[in-house]
Amino acid sequence: MKKYVLKGGEVVTDLGSELRDLYLADGKVVEAGDGFEEIDCTGKLILPGIIDIHVHFREPGGEAKEDWESASRSAVFGGVTTVCDMPNNNPAILSRENLEMKRALISGRSYANYGLYIGYNGKNIDEINAAEGIFGVKVYCAHSTGNMGVEGDYLEEAFKEIRRDVRLFFHSEDEHIIDENKSKFTYGGVELHSKIRSDEAALSMTKKLCELAAKYERPIHICHVSTEAEVDLIDQYEWVTCEVAPHHLVLSTDDYGHLGTYGKMNPPLRDAKNVFGLWKAVKSGMVQLIATDHAPHLSEEKEVDDWRDAPSGVPGVEMLLPIFLNVVNDDGLTIQEVVSLCSKAPAELFGMKGKGRLEVGFDADVVVVDMDLEREFKNEDVQSKCGWSPYAGTVYKGWPVMTFVNGELVFKDGEIVGEKVGKEILVS
């Protein structure tokens, strides 16, 4: 394993930044020493590797859309060094057997580090409680891609019976409200998706989950919160944390006009008022972290005659950091806030050992960024197998130029230059 010293760059933490050299050896950040290969980072920022706790890398079962090699390549292109993959595969990851099968197929094939969720379907608590090494348990409160939705007594049973040393992560939409809205909104285009899976559907279920978390005094995490009202509610409950996806911050219902079904995801795009409210919550600290909900589908699946037949989901892991570097350049956030939201907070909140900081003894997961690099992102740039992005056609300023995973240089200046060195993460 090579030993590197990143020289002349500005090392950024959540609290500040300083010009100093950063030494990497044996997969860790280490003290200064001799025999290190020098890499010039003059004029660049050096950040902890980005952590995306919410991705759908589609394998097993969806390899036509994405596989672990293409998805993890997309991740490190974007400076993401750790991902956590959801369980709605085919077969779904609901048992120890399927979990081990998934582990085996990923091993040696990922450029990024990874954690794995197991799913809950109301009938597999024994399997969950016996599973080892899982990052978390995913609970779908409404049917989305994968058809693993649970409700009623099954929902409360998750709070009561699933072992307490693992976190519960929720897709929070109320299926009953969604079904009612389907009968109300029958004529129109894809913009009806936001009316059917309405603000009220999201808020109703989030309220139930917050109340259950308080009742059982159990920490939970609400995924891809999409409305201002949800964030305001969650902020009142000490047991509940949340994430926001980039697409709910930089896209809105106004974008259906040019995106069409390429802008269809669950929960859906919201109006400008909600987008403004979510940004306010991110800046105030009411939102703990950013996660992409990377969920690619092929163009031929999206381009269908009836918008209802188009699958929900958009790719995003590659563009998480560039979007937020552009926000920093526009003075919307500080780079320290980005480090907190996208690296330090997820590592600390979910007990990711060795992640989220660039201090001696921590894992050498590092991204070097050029804040002055400016270019248009195009569909032909997309590394995901799906080959398109809802963010294409926009000019972004601030891009990753190098990514190190476990101390190995895997990405540099638009090319993969290293091996698939990603490992399954340890959580505590």
mmCIF file with all atom_site columns, C-alpha atoms in Angstrom, residues 15 21 38 50 110 142 144 185 233 336:
data_model
loop_
_atom_site.group_PDB
_atom_site.id
_atom_site.type_symbol
_atom_site.label_atom_id
_atom_site.label_alt_id
_atom_site.label_comp_id
_atom_site.label_asym_id
_atom_site.label_entity_id
_atom_site.label_seq_id
_atom_site.pdbx_PDB_ins_code
_atom_site.Cartn_x
_atom_site.Cartn_y
_atom_site.Cartn_z
_atom_site.occupancy
_atom_site.B_iso_or_equiv
_atom_site.pdbx_formal_charge
_atom_site.auth_seq_id
_atom_site.auth_comp_id
_atom_site.auth_asym_id
_atom_site.auth_atom_id
_atom_site.pdbx_PDB_model_num
ATOM 1  C CA . LEU A 1 15  ? -15.203 23.777 12.731 1.00 0.00 ? 15  LEU A CA 1
ATOM 2  C CA . ASP A 1 21  ? -0.007  18.614 4.985  1.00 0.00 ? 21  ASP A CA 1
ATOM 3  C CA . GLU A 1 38  ? 3.960   13.789 -2.472 1.00 0.00 ? 38  GLU A CA 1
ATOM 4  C CA . ILE A 1 50  ? -18.456 12.148 1.753  1.00 0.00 ? 50  ILE A CA 1
ATOM 5  C CA . SER A 1 110 ? -16.920 -1.736 -4.886 1.00 0.00 ? 110 SER A CA 1
ATOM 6  C CA . ALA A 1 142 ? -46.053 3.098  1.994  1.00 0.00 ? 142 ALA A CA 1
ATOM 7  C CA . SER A 1 144 ? -42.581 2.307  -3.143 1.00 0.00 ? 144 SER A CA 1
ATOM 8  C CA . PHE A 1 185 ? -56.629 13.051 -9.229 1.00 0.00 ? 185 PHE A CA 1
ATOM 9  C CA . LEU A 1 233 ? -42.497 18.653 13.542 1.00 0.00 ? 233 LEU A CA 1
ATOM 10 C CA . GLN A 1 336 ? -17.554 23.625 7.087  1.00 0.00 ? 336 GLN A CA 1
#
